[in-house]
Amino acid sequence: MMYACRQMAPLADRRRLDAVFALKTLALVLVAASLAGCGSHRGGAPSTASRGTYKVGAPYTIDGVTYVPQEEFNHVETGTASWYGPGFHGKYTANGEVYNQAERTAAHRTLQMPAIVRVTNLDNGQSTTVRINDRGPYARSRILDVSRATAEELGMIRTGTAHIRIDQLPNESMAVKEVALGGGGPAEQMAAVARVSSGRGGTAASPPAVVQAAQPPPPPPVVQQPPVWTAPVPVQQPAPRPFTSPSNVTVASLAAASHAAGGFFVQAGSFSSMTNAERQRDLVASYGTTEISQGTAGGREVFRVRLGPYTTSDAAGIVADRLKRSGYGDARVVAD
């Protein structure tokens, strides 16, 4: 009926009605575009928290070993590296970033976050530069936990571990510190690293004079070395703390010792057969002291693979988190 009236109206009235209709249509289009823009903003750029912060951290103790984080710019270390399992992708790192397995990052136990290091696989000679943004690893002899992208560049995906050397890059580490303190995230930090590496200069925190002052003095000439260096006095080193349980220890004795110690454990899995439990125990033995405890669930006998004991739930939680990062998604903290 409304359409018929418009056809019968004078020409001036039809034009006025058409103009009003066009304005209403334009208003609806603008409102829809505004709503769409709001929706894309909520799902687009990462939040401020995910950009991370500059962090050194206080001393902490894991499984009886105390680690003292400190700011360094000339750190050198040799040991074993492992790499993150896919289960940690998308979760927060120790300095508040979101872990991305496609980026070249790594976890270190004491270096400031972020820091830049060159990692060399001493088994095959391959090397790459990575940014430290997380804490760990805490398994025996491990000094670095690298992302999947880093592991691919180092050629250690299939082996799982590699014998590596860490050489910290002082200029680059100072540059990312300055960017992080100014609120810059991973992208801005890596842009600063690229500028420094290409010789185009870094930030105000990394002038050449500062780098020279931070470096240790050159060693004295060989001819001036005191005689004591040619015949050093042997120093008795303490025996390393055992991290794994021997395979010939019985389940009963392991469980009895753990129950006497009390505390918290990390359960890595529960199995209906001893064979499967032993297989799992061997796989996680590098993460700490392991045991197999017997119990019942649903009226059936089960064999639980556990690590510990740990004196606090926080200490156990860190180990459980490490297991989850490596692909053991069922790892959880249990109290004895």
Short mmCIF file of C-alpha atoms in Angstrom, two decimals, residues 74-81 106-109 111 116-122 128 130 132 142-146 163-169:
data_model
loop_
_atom_site.label_atom_id
_atom_site.label_comp_id
_atom_site.label_asym_id
_atom_site.label_seq_id
_atom_site.Cartn_x
_atom_site.Cartn_y
_atom_site.Cartn_z
CA ASN A 74 78.65 -11.48 28.46
CA HIS A 75 77.29 -14.84 29.58
CA VAL A 76 78.96 -17.97 28.14
CA GLU A 77 77.81 -21.50 29.00
CA THR A 78 78.09 -25.03 27.65
CA GLY A 79 75.66 -27.88 28.30
CA THR A 80 72.59 -29.68 26.99
CA ALA A 81 69.56 -28.06 25.34
CA ALA A 106 64.30 -19.91 24.64
CA ALA A 107 64.10 -20.42 28.40
CA HIS A 108 67.12 -19.94 30.67
CA ARG A 109 67.34 -20.38 34.42
CA LEU A 111 69.51 -14.66 32.49
CA ILE A 116 69.85 -12.18 23.17
CA VAL A 117 72.17 -15.18 22.86
CA ARG A 118 73.76 -17.12 20.03
CA VAL A 119 73.23 -20.86 20.41
CA THR A 120 75.58 -23.27 18.65
CA ASN A 121 74.84 -26.97 18.31
CA LEU A 122 78.23 -28.51 19.02
CA THR A 128 71.15 -19.37 15.47
CA VAL A 130 67.48 -16.50 20.05
CA ILE A 132 65.40 -15.36 26.16
CA ARG A 142 69.93 -28.98 30.82
CA ILE A 143 70.87 -25.31 30.44
CA LEU A 144 68.44 -24.13 27.75
CA ASP A 145 64.93 -24.96 26.54
CA VAL A 146 64.38 -23.71 22.98
CA HIS A 163 75.12 -30.42 23.22
CA ILE A 164 75.27 -26.62 22.86
CA ARG A 165 77.24 -23.49 23.63
CA ILE A 166 75.58 -20.22 24.65
CA ASP A 167 77.29 -16.91 23.78
CA GLN A 168 75.40 -13.83 24.89
CA LEU A 169 75.40 -10.87 22.47
#
